[in-house]
Coordinates of C-alpha atoms in Angstrom, one line a residue:
M100 CA 96.5 140.0 145.7
S101 CA 97.4 136.7 144.1
Q102 CA 101.0 135.9 143.3
P103 CA 101.7 135.8 139.5
P104 CA 102.6 132.4 138.2
A105 CA 106.2 131.3 137.9
D106 CA 107.7 131.3 134.4
P107 CA 110.3 128.5 134.4
F108 CA 110.2 128.2 130.7
D109 CA 110.7 132.0 130.1
T110 CA 107.6 132.3 128.0
A111 CA 108.0 136.1 128.1
R112 CA 111.0 135.8 125.8
L113 CA 109.1 133.5 123.5
R114 CA 106.2 135.9 123.3
L115 CA 108.4 138.9 122.6
A116 CA 110.2 137.1 119.8
V117 CA 106.9 136.2 118.1
L118 CA 105.4 139.7 118.5
D119 CA 108.5 141.3 117.1
A120 CA 108.3 139.0 114.1
W121 CA 104.7 139.9 113.5
W122 CA 105.4 143.6 113.9
S123 CA 108.2 143.4 111.5
S124 CA 106.3 141.2 109.0
P125 CA 102.5 141.3 108.9
T126 CA 102.8 138.6 106.2
R127 CA 104.4 136.3 108.9
Y128 CA 101.4 136.9 111.1
R129 CA 99.0 135.8 108.4
E130 CA 101.2 132.8 107.6
D131 CA 101.2 131.7 111.3
A132 CA 97.4 132.1 111.5
N133 CA 96.8 130.3 108.2
L134 CA 99.2 127.4 109.2
E135 CA 97.5 126.9 112.5
E136 CA 94.1 127.0 110.8
D137 CA 95.2 124.4 108.3
Y138 CA 96.3 122.1 111.1
A139 CA 93.2 122.7 113.3
L140 CA 90.7 122.3 110.4
G141 CA 92.6 119.9 108.3
A142 CA 95.2 117.4 109.3
Y143 CA 94.2 117.3 113.0
R144 CA 90.5 118.1 112.9
D145 CA 89.5 114.7 114.3
R146 CA 92.6 113.5 116.1
L147 CA 92.2 115.0 119.6
I148 CA 92.5 111.8 121.6
V149 CA 95.0 110.1 119.2
E150 CA 97.4 113.0 119.4
L151 CA 97.2 113.4 123.2
A152 CA 97.6 109.6 123.6
Q153 CA 100.7 109.8 121.3
N154 CA 102.2 112.5 123.5
A155 CA 101.5 110.4 126.6
A156 CA 103.1 107.3 125.0
D157 CA 106.2 109.4 124.1
A158 CA 106.4 110.8 127.6
A159 CA 106.1 107.3 129.2
R160 CA 108.8 106.0 126.9
A161 CA 111.1 108.8 127.8
A162 CA 110.6 108.2 131.5
G163 CA 110.7 104.4 131.2
V164 CA 107.3 104.0 132.8
P165 CA 104.0 102.5 131.6
G166 CA 101.9 105.0 129.8
R167 CA 98.7 105.9 131.5
L168 CA 96.1 108.3 130.2
R169 CA 93.1 109.7 132.2
I170 CA 90.4 111.6 130.3
V171 CA 87.9 113.6 132.3
L172 CA 84.8 115.1 130.6
A173 CA 83.0 117.9 132.5
D174 CA 80.4 120.5 131.9
D175 CA 83.0 123.3 131.3
G176 CA 85.7 121.4 129.6
M177 CA 87.9 118.3 129.6
A178 CA 91.3 117.3 131.1
V179 CA 93.7 114.7 129.8
A180 CA 96.4 113.6 132.2
N181 CA 99.3 111.3 131.6
T182 CA 102.3 109.7 133.3
G183 CA 105.8 110.1 132.0
A184 CA 108.5 112.7 131.4
P185 CA 107.3 116.3 132.3
L186 CA 107.2 119.3 130.0
D187 CA 110.6 120.9 129.4
D188 CA 112.1 123.9 127.6
A189 CA 112.4 122.2 124.3
G190 CA 108.8 121.0 124.5
V191 CA 107.4 124.5 125.2
R192 CA 109.4 125.9 122.2
S193 CA 108.0 123.1 120.1
L194 CA 104.4 123.7 121.2
A195 CA 104.7 127.4 120.4
A196 CA 106.7 127.1 117.2
M197 CA 104.1 125.0 115.2
R198 CA 106.8 124.0 112.8
A199 CA 109.3 121.9 114.7
S200 CA 109.4 118.9 117.0
S201 CA 111.4 118.4 120.1
K202 CA 111.0 114.7 120.0
D203 CA 113.8 112.3 119.4
D204 CA 114.2 109.6 116.8
G205 CA 112.4 107.0 118.9
S206 CA 109.2 108.9 119.4
V207 CA 106.0 108.4 117.6
G208 CA 105.4 112.1 117.1
R209 CA 107.6 113.8 114.4
F210 CA 106.3 117.1 113.3
G211 CA 105.7 119.1 116.6
V212 CA 102.2 120.2 115.5
G213 CA 100.0 117.4 116.8
F214 CA 99.0 119.5 119.8
A215 CA 97.0 121.6 117.3
A216 CA 94.4 118.9 117.6
V217 CA 93.1 120.5 120.8
L218 CA 91.9 123.5 118.8
S219 CA 89.0 121.4 117.7
V220 CA 87.4 122.0 121.1
T221 CA 89.1 125.0 122.7
D222 CA 90.7 128.4 122.2
A223 CA 92.5 128.3 125.6
P224 CA 94.4 125.1 126.1
A225 CA 96.7 124.8 129.2
L226 CA 99.4 122.3 130.0
A227 CA 100.8 121.8 133.5
S228 CA 103.4 119.3 134.7
R229 CA 105.6 118.8 137.7
A230 CA 108.3 121.0 136.1
G231 CA 105.9 123.9 135.3
G232 CA 103.3 124.8 132.8
V233 CA 102.1 127.0 130.0
R234 CA 98.8 128.1 128.6
F235 CA 97.6 129.6 125.4
S236 CA 94.6 131.8 124.7
R237 CA 93.3 133.5 121.6
A238 CA 91.6 136.2 123.7
D239 CA 94.8 136.9 125.7
S240 CA 96.9 136.9 122.6
A241 CA 94.6 139.5 121.1
D242 CA 94.9 141.6 124.2
L243 CA 98.7 141.5 124.0
M244 CA 98.6 142.7 120.4
R245 CA 96.2 145.5 121.2
A246 CA 98.9 146.9 123.5
D247 CA 100.9 147.9 120.5
P248 CA 99.2 150.0 117.7
G249 CA 101.2 148.3 115.0
L250 CA 100.1 144.9 116.1
A251 CA 96.6 146.0 116.9
K252 CA 96.0 146.8 113.2
L253 CA 96.7 143.1 112.3
L254 CA 93.6 142.1 114.3
D255 CA 91.5 143.9 111.6
D256 CA 92.6 141.3 109.2
R257 CA 91.9 138.2 111.3
P258 CA 92.0 136.8 114.9
P259 CA 95.4 135.7 116.2
P260 CA 96.5 132.1 116.2
V261 CA 96.2 130.3 119.5
L262 CA 99.4 128.4 119.9
R263 CA 102.0 131.1 119.3
L264 CA 102.1 133.2 122.4
P265 CA 102.6 131.0 125.5
L266 CA 101.8 132.3 128.9
P267 CA 103.0 130.9 132.3
Y268 CA 100.7 128.5 134.1
E269 CA 100.8 126.7 137.3
R270 CA 99.4 123.3 138.3
R271 CA 97.4 124.9 141.2
D272 CA 95.3 126.6 138.5
L273 CA 94.0 123.1 137.3
G274 CA 91.6 123.0 140.2
E275 CA 89.3 119.9 140.1
F276 CA 91.2 118.6 137.0
D277 CA 94.5 118.1 139.0
T278 CA 95.5 114.6 140.1
G279 CA 98.7 114.0 142.0
E280 CA 99.3 110.6 140.5
F281 CA 99.8 111.9 136.9
D282 CA 102.8 113.8 135.8
T283 CA 101.2 116.1 133.2
V284 CA 97.7 117.4 132.7
V285 CA 96.2 119.2 129.6
A286 CA 93.2 121.3 130.5
L287 CA 90.8 122.2 127.6
P288 CA 87.9 124.5 128.4
W289 CA 85.1 124.2 125.8
R290 CA 85.1 126.8 123.1
D291 CA 81.3 126.4 122.5
A292 CA 78.4 124.0 123.1
A293 CA 79.4 121.8 120.2
S294 CA 82.9 121.2 121.6
A295 CA 81.7 118.7 124.2
E296 CA 80.1 116.7 121.4
R297 CA 83.3 116.7 119.4
A298 CA 85.3 115.6 122.4
L299 CA 82.8 112.8 123.1
A300 CA 83.0 111.6 119.5
A301 CA 86.8 111.5 119.8
V302 CA 86.6 109.4 123.0
R303 CA 84.1 107.1 121.3
G304 CA 86.8 106.6 118.6
I305 CA 89.3 104.9 120.9
D306 CA 89.9 101.4 119.8
D307 CA 92.5 98.6 120.0
A308 CA 94.6 100.2 117.3
L309 CA 95.6 102.9 119.7
F310 CA 97.5 100.3 121.8
I311 CA 98.9 98.5 118.7
A312 CA 100.3 101.7 117.3
L313 CA 101.5 103.1 120.7
P314 CA 103.3 100.2 122.5
D315 CA 104.2 102.5 125.4
L316 CA 100.6 103.1 126.2
A317 CA 99.2 100.7 128.8
E318 CA 96.0 102.3 130.1
V319 CA 93.2 104.7 129.2
V320 CA 90.6 105.7 131.8
V321 CA 87.5 107.8 130.8
E322 CA 85.5 109.7 133.4
G323 CA 82.3 111.7 133.0
A324 CA 81.2 110.0 129.7
P325 CA 77.8 108.5 129.1
D326 CA 77.1 104.9 130.1
D327 CA 77.6 103.6 126.5
V328 CA 81.2 104.7 126.4
A329 CA 83.9 102.4 127.7
R330 CA 85.4 103.4 131.0
R331 CA 88.7 101.6 131.2
W332 CA 91.1 100.3 128.5
E333 CA 94.1 98.3 129.6
A334 CA 96.8 96.8 127.4
S335 CA 99.3 94.1 128.4
R336 CA 102.0 92.5 126.2
D337 CA 103.5 89.1 126.6
D338 CA 106.1 88.5 123.9
D339 CA 104.1 88.7 120.6
L340 CA 100.6 88.7 122.2
L341 CA 98.7 92.0 123.0
T342 CA 95.7 91.7 125.2
V343 CA 93.4 94.7 125.3
T344 CA 90.8 94.7 128.1
V345 CA 87.9 97.0 127.7
D346 CA 85.7 97.3 130.8
G347 CA 86.6 93.7 131.7
E348 CA 86.1 92.2 128.2
Q349 CA 89.3 90.9 126.6
R350 CA 90.4 91.0 122.9
R351 CA 93.8 89.6 121.8
W352 CA 96.1 90.4 119.0
R353 CA 99.1 88.6 117.8
L354 CA 101.9 91.0 116.9
H355 CA 104.8 90.7 114.5
G356 CA 107.1 93.5 113.9
T357 CA 110.3 94.5 112.1
R358 CA 112.5 97.5 111.9
G359 CA 115.3 99.0 109.8
E360 CA 116.8 102.2 108.5
W361 CA 116.3 104.2 105.4
T362 CA 119.3 104.4 103.0
P363 CA 120.7 107.8 102.0
A364 CA 119.1 107.2 98.6
D365 CA 115.7 106.8 100.3
L366 CA 116.2 110.0 102.2
A367 CA 117.6 112.1 99.3
D368 CA 114.3 113.9 98.4
A369 CA 112.8 113.9 101.9
P370 CA 112.1 117.1 103.9
T371 CA 114.9 118.1 106.3
E372 CA 113.3 117.0 109.5
Q373 CA 112.4 113.6 108.0
R374 CA 116.0 113.1 106.9
A375 CA 117.1 113.4 110.5
R376 CA 114.9 110.4 111.4
T377 CA 116.7 107.5 109.7
A378 CA 115.2 104.5 111.6
W379 CA 111.8 103.0 111.0
S380 CA 109.7 100.2 112.5
L381 CA 106.4 98.6 111.8
T382 CA 104.0 96.1 113.4
W383 CA 101.4 93.8 112.0
A384 CA 98.6 92.7 114.3
I385 CA 96.1 89.9 113.7
P386 CA 93.1 89.1 116.0
V387 CA 93.4 85.8 117.8
T388 CA 91.3 83.8 120.3
S389 CA 92.1 83.0 123.9
D390 CA 94.0 79.8 122.8
G391 CA 96.0 81.7 120.1
S392 CA 93.9 80.5 117.1
V393 CA 93.5 83.0 114.2
A394 CA 90.1 84.8 114.6
G395 CA 88.1 86.9 112.2
W396 CA 88.2 90.7 112.4
P397 CA 86.5 91.7 115.6
A398 CA 82.8 92.6 115.3
G399 CA 80.7 94.8 117.5
E400 CA 80.2 98.5 118.2
A401 CA 82.4 101.1 116.5
Q402 CA 84.5 101.7 119.6
A403 CA 85.5 98.0 119.7
V404 CA 86.6 97.7 116.1
P405 CA 89.7 99.4 114.7
R406 CA 89.4 101.3 111.5
R407 CA 90.7 99.2 108.6
V408 CA 93.3 101.8 107.5
V409 CA 97.0 102.1 107.4
H410 CA 98.3 103.5 110.7
A411 CA 101.3 105.7 110.3
P412 CA 101.4 104.9 113.2
T413 CA 98.2 106.8 114.0
P414 CA 95.3 106.4 111.6
T415 CA 95.5 107.7 108.0
D416 CA 92.8 107.6 105.4
E417 CA 94.5 104.9 103.4
P418 CA 92.1 101.9 103.4
L419 CA 93.6 98.5 104.1
A420 CA 91.3 95.6 104.1
L421 CA 93.9 92.9 104.8
P422 CA 93.2 90.4 107.6
G423 CA 95.8 92.3 109.7
L424 CA 96.2 95.8 111.1
L425 CA 99.4 97.6 110.0
A426 CA 101.1 100.3 112.0
G427 CA 104.4 101.7 111.0
D428 CA 106.7 104.7 110.4
F429 CA 105.3 105.7 107.1
P430 CA 106.0 109.1 105.8
V431 CA 102.7 111.0 105.3
D432 CA 101.8 114.0 103.2
A433 CA 100.9 117.5 104.5
S434 CA 97.4 116.4 105.3
R435 CA 98.6 113.5 107.4
R436 CA 95.8 111.5 105.7
R437 CA 97.7 109.8 102.9
L438 CA 101.1 108.2 102.7
A439 CA 103.7 110.3 100.9
D440 CA 104.9 109.2 97.6
G441 CA 108.6 108.3 97.3
P442 CA 111.3 105.8 98.1
M443 CA 110.9 106.1 101.9
T444 CA 107.3 104.9 101.7
E445 CA 108.2 102.2 99.1
A446 CA 111.0 100.9 101.4
V447 CA 108.6 100.5 104.4
L448 CA 105.8 99.0 102.3
E449 CA 108.2 96.4 100.9
A450 CA 109.3 95.6 104.4
A451 CA 105.7 95.4 105.5
A452 CA 105.0 92.8 102.9
A453 CA 108.0 90.7 103.9
A454 CA 107.0 90.9 107.6
Y455 CA 103.4 89.9 106.8
V456 CA 104.7 86.8 104.9
E457 CA 106.9 86.0 107.9
L458 CA 103.8 86.2 110.1
V459 CA 101.9 83.8 107.8
Q460 CA 104.8 81.4 107.9
R461 CA 104.9 81.4 111.7
V462 CA 101.2 80.9 112.0
A463 CA 101.5 77.9 109.6
Q464 CA 104.2 76.4 111.7
E465 CA 102.1 76.7 114.9
R466 CA 98.5 76.6 113.6
G467 CA 98.7 74.8 110.3
A468 CA 95.9 75.6 107.8
Q469 CA 94.8 78.6 109.9
A470 CA 97.5 80.5 108.0
A471 CA 95.5 80.3 104.8
T472 CA 92.9 82.6 106.3
L473 CA 95.6 85.3 106.4
V474 CA 96.1 85.2 102.6
P475 CA 94.8 88.5 101.1
G476 CA 92.3 88.0 98.4
P477 CA 92.2 89.7 95.0
D478 CA 89.8 92.5 96.0
L479 CA 91.4 96.0 96.2
V480 CA 90.2 99.0 98.2
G481 CA 92.9 101.5 97.5
P482 CA 96.4 102.0 96.0
V483 CA 98.4 101.2 99.1
D484 CA 96.1 98.1 99.7
A485 CA 96.7 97.0 96.1
E486 CA 100.5 97.4 96.4
L487 CA 100.7 95.4 99.6
R488 CA 98.4 92.7 98.3
S489 CA 100.3 92.3 95.1
E490 CA 103.7 92.1 96.9
I491 CA 102.4 89.8 99.7
R492 CA 100.8 87.3 97.2
A493 CA 104.0 87.3 95.1
R494 CA 106.1 86.5 98.1
L495 CA 103.6 83.8 99.3
R496 CA 104.1 82.0 96.0
T497 CA 107.9 81.6 96.6
T498 CA 107.9 81.1 100.4
P499 CA 107.6 77.7 102.1
W500 CA 104.4 78.0 104.3
V501 CA 102.0 75.3 103.2
T502 CA 102.1 72.0 105.0
A503 CA 103.0 68.8 103.1
A504 CA 101.0 65.7 104.1
D505 CA 104.0 63.3 104.2
D506 CA 106.2 64.8 106.9
G507 CA 104.6 68.1 107.9
R508 CA 107.3 70.2 106.3
L509 CA 106.6 73.6 105.0
A510 CA 106.6 73.9 101.2
M511 CA 105.9 76.5 98.6
P512 CA 102.3 76.3 97.3
S513 CA 103.6 75.2 93.8
E514 CA 105.5 72.2 95.4
L515 CA 102.3 70.5 96.6
V516 CA 99.2 69.2 94.8
I517 CA 95.5 69.1 95.6
V518 CA 93.7 65.9 94.6
E519 CA 90.1 66.2 93.7
P520 CA 87.6 65.0 94.7
S521 CA 89.4 65.3 98.1
D522 CA 89.3 62.7 100.8
D523 CA 91.2 63.4 104.1
E524 CA 91.8 59.8 105.1
L525 CA 92.9 58.6 101.7
V526 CA 95.4 61.5 101.5
R527 CA 96.7 60.7 104.9
V528 CA 97.3 57.1 103.9
L529 CA 98.8 57.9 100.5
S530 CA 101.1 60.6 102.1
Q531 CA 103.1 57.7 103.6
H532 CA 104.2 56.8 100.1
V533 CA 103.6 60.0 98.0
S534 CA 105.6 63.1 98.9
D535 CA 103.9 66.1 97.2
L536 CA 100.4 65.9 98.6
L537 CA 98.8 68.7 100.5
R538 CA 98.0 68.0 104.1
P539 CA 94.2 67.3 104.3
E540 CA 93.4 70.1 106.8
W541 CA 94.4 72.6 104.0
L542 CA 91.9 71.2 101.5
T543 CA 89.2 73.6 102.6
H544 CA 91.4 76.4 101.4
A545 CA 92.0 74.8 98.0
A546 CA 90.7 77.9 96.0
T547 CA 93.1 80.2 97.9
L548 CA 96.1 77.9 97.3
R549 CA 95.3 77.4 93.6
G550 CA 95.5 81.2 93.2
L551 CA 99.1 80.9 94.6
G552 CA 100.3 78.1 92.3
T553 CA 99.1 74.9 93.9
E554 CA 98.1 72.4 91.2
T555 CA 95.0 70.3 91.2
R556 CA 95.3 66.8 90.0
P557 CA 92.7 64.1 89.2
W558 CA 93.0 60.8 91.0
A559 CA 94.1 59.2 87.7
D560 CA 97.4 61.0 88.0
V561 CA 97.9 59.9 91.6
W562 CA 97.1 56.3 90.7
D563 CA 99.8 56.6 88.0
V564 CA 102.3 57.3 90.8
V565 CA 100.9 54.7 93.2
A566 CA 101.2 52.1 90.4
G567 CA 104.9 52.5 90.4
L568 CA 105.4 52.0 94.1
E569 CA 106.6 48.8 95.8
L570 CA 104.0 48.1 98.4
N571 CA 103.2 45.1 100.6
G572 CA 99.8 43.6 101.0
E573 CA 99.0 45.5 104.2
Q574 CA 99.8 48.8 102.5
W575 CA 97.6 48.0 99.5
S576 CA 94.8 47.0 101.8
A577 CA 95.1 50.3 103.7
I578 CA 94.9 52.2 100.4
F579 CA 91.8 50.2 99.3
E580 CA 90.1 50.7 102.6
A581 CA 90.7 54.5 102.6
A582 CA 89.5 54.7 98.9
T583 CA 86.1 53.2 99.6
R584 CA 84.6 56.7 100.0
L585 CA 85.6 57.9 96.6
D586 CA 83.1 57.9 93.7
R587 CA 83.5 55.2 91.1
S588 CA 84.7 57.8 88.5
A589 CA 87.7 58.6 90.7
L590 CA 88.6 54.9 90.9
E591 CA 88.5 54.0 87.2
S592 CA 92.3 53.7 86.9
L593 CA 92.9 52.3 90.4
P594 CA 96.0 50.1 90.3
V595 CA 95.4 46.5 91.3
P596 CA 98.3 44.2 92.3
L597 CA 98.2 40.7 90.9
A598 CA 99.5 37.4 92.3
D599 CA 102.1 37.2 89.6
G600 CA 103.6 40.6 90.6
R601 CA 102.1 42.6 87.8
I602 CA 99.9 45.7 88.2
V603 CA 96.7 46.2 86.2
R604 CA 94.5 49.3 86.0
D605 CA 91.1 47.8 85.5
A606 CA 89.5 45.9 88.4
R607 CA 86.8 44.5 86.1
R608 CA 89.2 42.1 84.4
C609 CA 90.5 40.8 87.7
V610 CA 89.7 37.5 89.4
L611 CA 89.5 36.9 93.2
S612 CA 90.7 33.5 94.5
V613 CA 88.6 32.0 97.2
G614 CA 88.5 28.8 99.3
E615 CA 90.7 26.0 98.0
Q616 CA 91.4 27.8 94.7
S617 CA 95.1 28.4 94.3
S618 CA 96.0 31.8 93.0
N619 CA 98.9 30.2 91.2
D620 CA 96.6 27.8 89.4
L621 CA 94.3 30.6 88.3
T622 CA 97.3 32.6 87.1
T623 CA 98.5 29.5 85.2
L624 CA 95.2 29.5 83.4
G625 CA 96.0 33.1 82.1
L626 CA 93.7 34.9 84.5
D627 CA 94.5 38.3 86.2
V628 CA 94.4 37.1 89.7
V629 CA 94.4 39.6 92.5
E630 CA 97.2 39.2 95.1
P631 CA 95.4 37.3 97.9
A632 CA 96.9 39.6 100.6
T633 CA 95.3 42.6 98.9
Q634 CA 91.8 41.3 98.1
H635 CA 89.2 43.9 99.3
S636 CA 85.5 44.5 98.9
L637 CA 86.4 47.7 97.0
L638 CA 87.7 45.6 94.2
E639 CA 84.4 43.6 94.0
R640 CA 82.6 47.0 93.9
L641 CA 84.7 47.9 90.9
G642 CA 84.0 44.7 89.0
A643 CA 86.5 42.1 90.2
Q644 CA 84.8 38.7 90.5
E645 CA 85.4 35.4 92.2
F646 CA 86.5 32.6 89.8
D647 CA 83.6 31.4 87.7
P648 CA 84.3 28.5 85.3
R649 CA 81.5 29.5 82.9
R650 CA 83.0 33.0 82.6
H651 CA 86.7 32.5 83.0
L652 CA 87.2 29.2 81.1
D653 CA 85.9 30.2 77.8
V654 CA 86.8 29.9 74.1
D655 CA 90.1 31.8 74.7
F656 CA 91.2 29.0 77.1
V657 CA 90.4 26.4 74.5
R658 CA 92.4 28.2 71.8
R659 CA 95.3 28.5 74.2
V660 CA 95.4 24.8 74.8
E661 CA 95.1 24.1 71.1
S662 CA 98.0 26.4 70.3
L663 CA 100.2 24.6 72.9
V664 CA 99.5 21.1 71.6
E665 CA 101.8 21.6 68.6
L666 CA 104.2 24.0 70.2
D667 CA 104.7 22.6 73.8
P668 CA 102.7 19.5 74.5
V669 CA 104.1 19.3 78.0
Q670 CA 102.9 22.8 78.9
A671 CA 99.6 21.9 77.3
R672 CA 99.2 18.9 79.6
E673 CA 100.1 21.0 82.6
L674 CA 97.5 23.6 81.6
I675 CA 94.8 20.8 81.3
E676 CA 95.8 19.4 84.7
T677 CA 95.6 22.8 86.3
A678 CA 92.1 23.4 84.8
V679 CA 90.9 20.1 86.2
R680 CA 92.1 21.0 89.7
V681 CA 90.5 24.4 89.5
L682 CA 87.2 23.0 88.2
A683 CA 87.2 20.5 91.0
A684 CA 87.8 23.2 93.6
A685 CA 85.0 25.3 92.0
G686 CA 82.6 22.3 92.4
A687 CA 81.9 21.9 88.7
A688 CA 79.7 18.8 88.1
P689 CA 80.4 16.3 85.2
G690 CA 78.8 17.5 82.0
E691 CA 78.1 21.0 83.4
L692 CA 80.5 22.8 81.1
I693 CA 79.8 21.2 77.8
E694 CA 81.2 24.2 76.0
L695 CA 84.7 23.0 77.1
G696 CA 84.1 19.7 75.4
I697 CA 86.2 20.7 72.4
T698 CA 89.3 21.3 74.6
P699 CA 92.0 18.9 73.4
V700 CA 93.3 16.3 75.9
V701 CA 95.9 13.6 75.6
T702 CA 95.0 9.9 75.7
H703 CA 97.0 7.0 77.1
S704 CA 98.2 6.3 73.6
G705 CA 99.5 9.9 73.4
N706 CA 96.9 11.1 71.0
W707 CA 95.1 14.5 71.4
V708 CA 91.4 14.3 71.1
P709 CA 88.5 16.6 72.2
A710 CA 87.6 16.1 75.9
S711 CA 84.0 15.2 75.0

């Protein structure tokens, strides 16, 4: 005769208390059965692996060891083993109560009902650890009730709940499912043929989000699954980098978290057990490449891609299509599918928006324009998504995170300008003199930045600024060289420095001095002569020409000399002498410029007569 199992958790007393309560109040019996059914068919209907992994992570955290989870699928059932703190009295009471949690404030689990997820595949779960074990059974619970006529009548109304009458259980009863290296094993014999398919679907649902939301979980091993299911998941953390290795293939996530506490005002209308949990934390995760660059959302099979939902910290049904995954201590409603309304949720959402902007700012510091890929767009997929997008975009408007071209400082989007049409090299050169230009690498994200307050300016406005600068010939030449790629329309008001120190905005009226021609002489003749040190082929393309006597010594020159004859004869003579030198340097032949024959010149007798 086999020895009865030890009962270190005094399950007999727990069973007696429950049976007495049901005997005294049939209504209580229906309430317990209905509540369990609500959990099994509603909130936890598809959360088998998530809830068991959550328990494993909490046990590992409590024991201060890496969380390891082993999932074994077999013909007659499945086993889920984990490392960490063993089952204790408080845990057994929580499992059997269905209404309370034994977990402390630092645990992921909060409600003490997550174990109900196992009811999606079994009516007889068992749990064994180094400290002892318990099992539950719908059939055995019914047998216990039949022993009392008053309780037996309740079975006419409905079958008993599974998780209310714990029975002692020993690890030796695990048989092939027992492994000495794990501290706790949950054994789940299949309820029916469909249970194995539901369990397999749950295993296929494992993704990177599990390790983002459960930082104490380091490994998941799957045995007995088909070949298309991943066998080993490993997670390692190095500061803010999470590396998830799935059957040897690595994916990386950059993490950024924050934490805080709810205020008494936040907790005023919260349920009692939630009010006991005052601290919260949250984590953003963005996919990155092996060198730390921002990557797009991972693509591939469903098992490789996290659901794009809010994780609280396990998955909800709140869609969130931002470039990052969010896992945090968000209060959820009774269905555990939606975030609960109220100040607690609002406080964490506001902190989540602030943390996301901090992440964008850090990426900008380290990766420059890659940060712009993290800006959420205007499309909305749900109310939580809309609230976060709105708050994040509002904060990005007033946070320095965009790189200025002049010194690489971070600036608010509204403090910098985009010049169109853009040219990287010209912006780089001009940034040495103009302080509010956007660094060229960001120009591919111009549409995104315009939506956050960055202005777009035409080149005419930039040339207005450049015209007021004090630049030397080398600097002007560098600007002209960089500007050669711009269209003519963008160069219409290009400032041109003249030999006399003035700046003009129309290259077509400018004269280029060449050879022996003196720029001073050409200037004396009243021409807009380009500063010799800044002469560039760009100016010729825009209409500036070398000195041409037929074009530049025209009737206006004659009238100028005529006006000076009466007003300042000395200056008139100097002007004529300068013209002679310039014409000689230009190689003008005698009689070639007959139109200048009416120009007055002074004779030896001091009279002014036409040159002809």
